[in-house]
Amino acid sequence: MANPSVALLMPNLNALNKVKRGAFLLEVDKSMPAGTIVLLDGKSMPQIDGLVNLRLILFSHGNEVGDTLRRGLAAAMELSADKMVTFEDYSLSNANWFKPYLDIGNVIESKKRGFVEALVTEITNILSFCNAYNGFSMNRIFTKEAAAVIKETKLKGKAFFVESNGALNAKGIKTIEVIKNERKQTKSGVGVNDAVSSIIKSLNRSSILFALFNSLAYIANLSAVYLSLSLGWFYPLAVVIGGEVNTLSNFIMNEKINFKNRGFLSSVYRLGKFNALTLIPIMFDIFLIGYLSRYTNLLGKDLFTDISIVSIMVVSLVSFFIVTKIMWVKENHVRVQV
């Protein structure tokens, strides 16, 4: 049985015509050591003359991209591959993209993407507490550790790679993302189904608990504000008290129950940081309502109350995004700009 250090996964390579397919494999063959495994999905082995170092092996393909790639990763692991490489495309310029990165673990090579791809990646980051720059790139190197996780998932569709980020992130598996300045040339963007699938499947236990704890903290915030106002306290003081109740309850539940961070001193430091971040939108809210209070008679008491409630909701939403991006994100992605 072969024992390659690198297995190159090339699903759908057979879709290329014979000339392009041969040219791509010959380009890869030039720089790879003898015995390098190339895994192809399909029913028949392509006939490529002139290959010296590559050994072609067929594996059964699935009905869609995610299933096919999981089968390819499983086949590579059965061959005891240390690294598995996938390709963004089968152009000659992309044939050896992975060579500079084989010694540094899990790798994504990203190029600048369109607005929709960037938006979907950012939303999935928020929901899965990840910090990936671009989840859609298919230029990847997987270690055995990463492959073992992904091959056990049921991720589907063209958004397989976006969804796989969440699976690796949940296990704390680190990835280096090399961001290149040039923009990816593509004829079609991300489809609606892939975008929705990626966002929905980025939800995990932490994100569900986070939503629950934030809802409870938000209710505590509103209750504290209304209680303070009913006692006749000054509005800015009521907002600060509500904000502090929100901050303390939110932090304790997420820090100790959801994310299970240990250590008293580290938690105290993080609480100070958390509190400072949440005070920014609170101070803005106080300034806004203080300014609008000059026009209470003009606006009317009911409208002013409605504006105050909406303002508190906006503050909570802004706080959510600030805190999610800065406090709770797992820094499993190391991003390098080249």
XYZ file of C-alpha atoms in Angstrom:
338
model
C 0.000 0.000 0.000
C 1.308 3.415 -0.939
C 2.175 5.795 1.862
C 2.212 9.249 0.244
C 2.849 12.406 2.228
C 0.529 14.316 -0.108
C -2.680 13.259 -1.862
C -4.087 15.561 -4.524
C -7.882 15.512 -4.762
C -9.134 16.333 -8.244
C -12.865 15.712 -8.470
C -14.440 16.542 -11.833
C -11.042 16.658 -13.559
C -12.472 14.241 -16.100
C -14.922 16.969 -17.117
C -12.022 18.730 -18.868
C -11.198 17.756 -22.407
C -8.249 15.411 -22.916
C -5.771 18.120 -23.896
C -6.454 20.416 -20.917
C -6.617 17.506 -18.499
C -3.288 16.160 -19.689
C -1.608 19.562 -19.639
C -2.723 20.165 -16.030
C -1.510 16.795 -14.755
C 1.806 17.113 -16.586
C 2.343 20.541 -14.993
C 1.711 19.083 -11.525
C 3.888 16.081 -12.318
C 6.947 18.257 -12.987
C 7.416 19.367 -9.390
C 6.068 16.492 -7.301
C 8.055 13.583 -5.845
C 7.657 10.086 -7.261
C 4.634 8.210 -5.956
C 2.466 11.245 -5.307
C -1.165 10.134 -5.247
C -3.794 11.853 -7.385
C -7.365 10.912 -6.493
C -9.858 11.216 -9.349
C -13.576 10.580 -9.179
C -15.158 8.743 -12.075
C -15.748 5.377 -13.668
C -12.757 5.176 -15.975
C -9.087 6.055 -15.706
C -7.957 8.809 -18.091
C -5.020 7.900 -20.295
C -2.262 10.474 -19.748
C 1.086 9.880 -21.461
C 4.297 11.218 -19.958
C 3.461 11.118 -16.250
C 6.532 10.228 -14.194
C 5.791 11.091 -10.560
C 2.015 10.976 -10.245
C 0.056 7.839 -9.472
C -3.611 8.107 -10.479
C -6.257 6.372 -8.368
C -10.028 6.403 -8.886
C -12.531 6.780 -6.063
C -16.316 6.651 -6.269
C -17.909 10.054 -6.654
C -20.991 11.283 -4.804
C -24.124 12.969 -6.031
C -22.879 16.462 -5.191
C -19.724 18.352 -4.299
C -19.705 17.878 -0.534
C -20.270 14.124 -0.709
C -17.621 13.695 -3.399
C -15.002 15.610 -1.426
C -15.764 13.719 1.788
C -15.255 10.451 -0.090
C -12.019 11.778 -1.542
C -10.720 12.766 1.901
C -11.683 9.351 3.271
C -9.850 7.638 0.407
C -6.749 9.762 1.009
C -6.778 8.856 4.707
C -7.015 5.173 3.837
C -3.829 5.671 1.803
C -2.190 7.229 4.895
C -1.754 10.645 3.296
C -0.436 13.316 5.651
C -1.810 16.212 3.603
C -4.750 16.451 1.191
C -4.839 19.199 -1.443
C -7.844 20.555 -3.328
C -7.908 23.012 -6.214
C -9.865 26.163 -6.967
C -9.635 25.371 -10.660
C -7.616 23.236 -13.061
C -5.863 26.027 -14.916
C -2.116 25.699 -15.488
C -1.469 28.769 -13.325
C -3.141 27.003 -10.400
C -1.438 23.626 -10.838
C 1.170 24.100 -8.115
C -0.458 26.690 -5.855
C 0.087 24.504 -2.785
C 3.846 23.945 -3.056
C 4.939 26.910 -0.824
C 2.516 25.918 1.952
C 2.958 22.175 2.452
C 4.919 22.554 5.678
C 2.478 24.773 7.580
C -0.638 22.729 8.402
C -4.152 23.544 7.219
C -4.108 26.266 4.564
C -6.603 28.293 2.540
C -5.350 30.420 -0.326
C -7.908 33.184 -0.862
C -8.389 35.775 -3.536
C -10.644 38.812 -3.297
C -14.270 37.877 -3.774
C -17.523 39.595 -4.651
C -19.885 41.336 -2.245
C -22.233 38.364 -1.755
C -19.410 35.929 -0.989
C -17.872 38.383 1.482
C -21.264 38.992 3.128
C -22.057 35.287 3.492
C -18.602 34.617 4.944
C -19.035 37.458 7.440
C -22.467 36.269 8.564
C -21.237 32.695 8.985
C -18.298 34.053 10.976
C -20.652 35.808 13.376
C -22.919 32.799 13.808
C -20.110 30.268 14.206
C -17.691 32.581 16.105
C -15.084 32.120 13.416
C -12.717 34.711 11.879
C -12.233 33.388 8.345
C -11.609 35.969 5.642
C -13.093 33.969 2.793
C -14.781 30.627 3.189
C -15.466 29.975 -0.483
C -11.951 29.311 -1.746
C -11.280 25.742 -2.859
C -7.493 26.085 -2.845
C -6.945 24.208 0.410
C -4.554 21.923 2.221
C -6.069 19.627 4.843
C -4.133 17.795 7.521
C -5.226 14.365 8.671
C -6.744 15.977 11.769
C -8.931 18.264 9.665
C -9.841 15.541 7.175
C -10.947 13.233 9.996
C -13.452 15.872 11.140
C -14.794 16.816 7.718
C -15.237 13.301 6.367
C -17.652 12.580 9.244
C -19.889 15.580 8.496
C -22.942 15.732 6.252
C -22.132 19.062 4.634
C -23.679 19.521 1.201
C -23.698 21.712 -1.870
C -21.186 24.031 -3.443
C -20.867 25.805 -0.095
C -19.188 22.707 1.344
C -15.991 24.618 2.075
C -17.767 27.464 3.865
C -19.637 25.001 6.026
C -16.499 22.981 6.698
C -14.952 26.050 8.372
C -17.567 25.823 11.097
C -16.917 22.119 11.615
C -13.174 22.690 12.033
C -13.715 25.785 14.152
C -15.959 23.865 16.553
C -13.074 21.430 17.129
C -10.536 24.241 17.606
C -8.559 23.193 14.516
C -6.441 26.073 13.267
C -6.122 27.221 9.668
C -3.727 29.642 8.003
C -5.418 31.756 5.347
C -3.129 33.308 2.757
C -4.935 36.267 1.196
C -3.770 37.276 -2.266
C -4.432 40.732 -3.656
C -5.787 39.744 -7.052
C -9.517 39.214 -7.511
C -10.946 35.827 -8.440
C -12.282 35.746 -11.969
C -15.629 33.979 -12.007
C -18.572 33.864 -14.367
C -21.165 33.305 -11.658
C -21.384 34.324 -8.042
C -22.697 32.466 -5.036
C -26.179 31.064 -5.547
C -29.036 31.714 -3.136
C -29.195 28.065 -2.052
C -25.472 27.969 -1.248
C -25.635 31.255 0.630
C -28.631 30.228 2.734
C -27.197 26.754 3.330
C -23.891 28.172 4.548
C -25.557 30.594 6.937
C -27.986 28.066 8.408
C -25.366 25.359 8.822
C -22.979 27.741 10.565
C -25.286 27.592 13.601
C -23.926 25.457 16.400
C -24.415 24.884 20.112
C -22.464 27.992 21.052
C -24.443 30.247 18.717
C -27.791 28.895 19.966
C -26.819 29.385 23.604
C -25.405 32.794 22.735
C -28.742 33.850 21.237
C -30.604 32.539 24.293
C -28.311 34.262 26.795
C -28.382 37.524 24.850
C -32.184 37.419 24.812
C -32.287 36.894 28.579
C -29.745 39.676 29.109
C -31.767 41.964 26.841
C -34.931 41.301 28.863
C -32.982 42.047 32.039
C -31.731 45.266 30.423
C -35.233 46.485 29.525
C -36.587 45.489 32.935
C -33.841 47.419 34.716
C -34.413 50.512 32.551
C -38.184 50.496 33.070
C -37.818 49.875 36.804
C -35.344 52.746 37.099
C -37.587 55.091 35.113
C -40.649 54.097 37.156
C -38.738 55.110 40.274
C -38.228 58.515 38.713
C -34.509 58.161 38.095
C -32.709 60.283 35.550
C -32.834 58.657 32.071
C -29.044 58.468 31.500
C -28.663 56.771 34.891
C -31.446 54.306 34.016
C -29.743 53.448 30.700
C -26.366 52.929 32.397
C -27.925 50.670 35.051
C -29.762 48.689 32.366
C -26.580 48.435 30.331
C -24.595 47.173 33.317
C -27.250 44.586 34.145
C -27.130 43.487 30.509
C -23.343 43.380 30.502
C -22.925 41.421 33.736
C -25.638 38.845 33.028
C -24.547 38.433 29.404
C -20.876 38.060 30.271
C -21.318 35.612 33.143
C -23.644 33.312 31.190
C -21.469 33.265 28.071
C -18.073 33.306 29.766
C -18.743 30.507 32.234
C -21.615 28.469 30.778
C -21.408 28.836 27.010
C -17.700 29.200 26.239
C -16.496 27.669 29.536
C -13.538 30.027 29.928
C -11.640 29.291 33.132
C -9.599 31.447 35.477
C -10.702 34.289 37.774
C -8.137 36.921 36.813
C -8.500 36.324 33.083
C -12.278 36.582 33.425
C -11.978 39.823 35.376
C -9.791 41.270 32.620
C -12.224 40.106 29.946
C -15.158 41.552 31.900
C -13.428 44.946 31.941
C -12.853 44.721 28.200
C -16.411 43.544 27.630
C -17.808 46.371 29.734
C -15.768 48.993 27.888
C -17.007 47.713 24.529
C -20.664 47.746 25.558
C -20.376 51.248 27.049
C -19.579 52.724 23.621
C -23.090 52.276 22.167
C -24.643 53.044 25.568
C -22.925 56.431 25.680
C -24.144 57.102 22.155
C -27.682 56.208 23.220
C -27.516 58.579 26.169
C -26.259 61.364 23.929
C -28.992 60.721 21.335
C -31.858 60.583 23.831
C -30.451 63.568 25.728
C -30.472 65.555 22.509
C -33.979 64.442 21.545
C -35.316 65.170 25.042
C -35.070 68.853 24.209
C -37.871 68.272 21.731
C -40.119 66.094 23.942
C -42.984 68.541 23.790
C -42.652 68.788 20.020
C -42.414 65.024 19.523
C -44.978 64.103 22.124
C -44.460 61.837 25.131
C -45.640 58.654 23.371
C -43.381 59.177 20.363
C -40.452 60.023 22.608
C -41.036 56.772 24.547
C -41.157 54.799 21.292
C -37.918 56.403 20.136
C -36.302 55.502 23.460
C -37.325 51.842 23.102
C -36.071 51.669 19.515
C -32.841 53.318 20.635
C -32.311 50.663 23.305
C -32.940 47.925 20.723
C -30.419 49.480 18.320
C -27.869 49.762 21.140
C -28.359 46.091 21.978
C -27.935 45.100 18.324
C -24.774 47.174 17.911
C -23.416 45.782 21.173
C -24.118 42.269 19.907
C -22.021 42.752 16.759
C -19.199 44.535 18.592
C -19.000 41.932 21.324
C -19.352 38.963 18.964
C -16.534 40.147 16.705
C -14.135 41.160 19.462
C -14.923 39.126 22.571
C -16.125 35.663 21.657
C -14.628 34.908 18.246
C -12.302 31.904 18.272
C -9.048 32.973 16.645
C -8.557 29.704 14.803
C -7.824 31.427 11.514
C -4.480 33.143 11.043
C -4.765 35.548 8.124
C -1.714 36.514 6.120
C -1.844 39.152 3.376
C 0.515 38.711 0.415
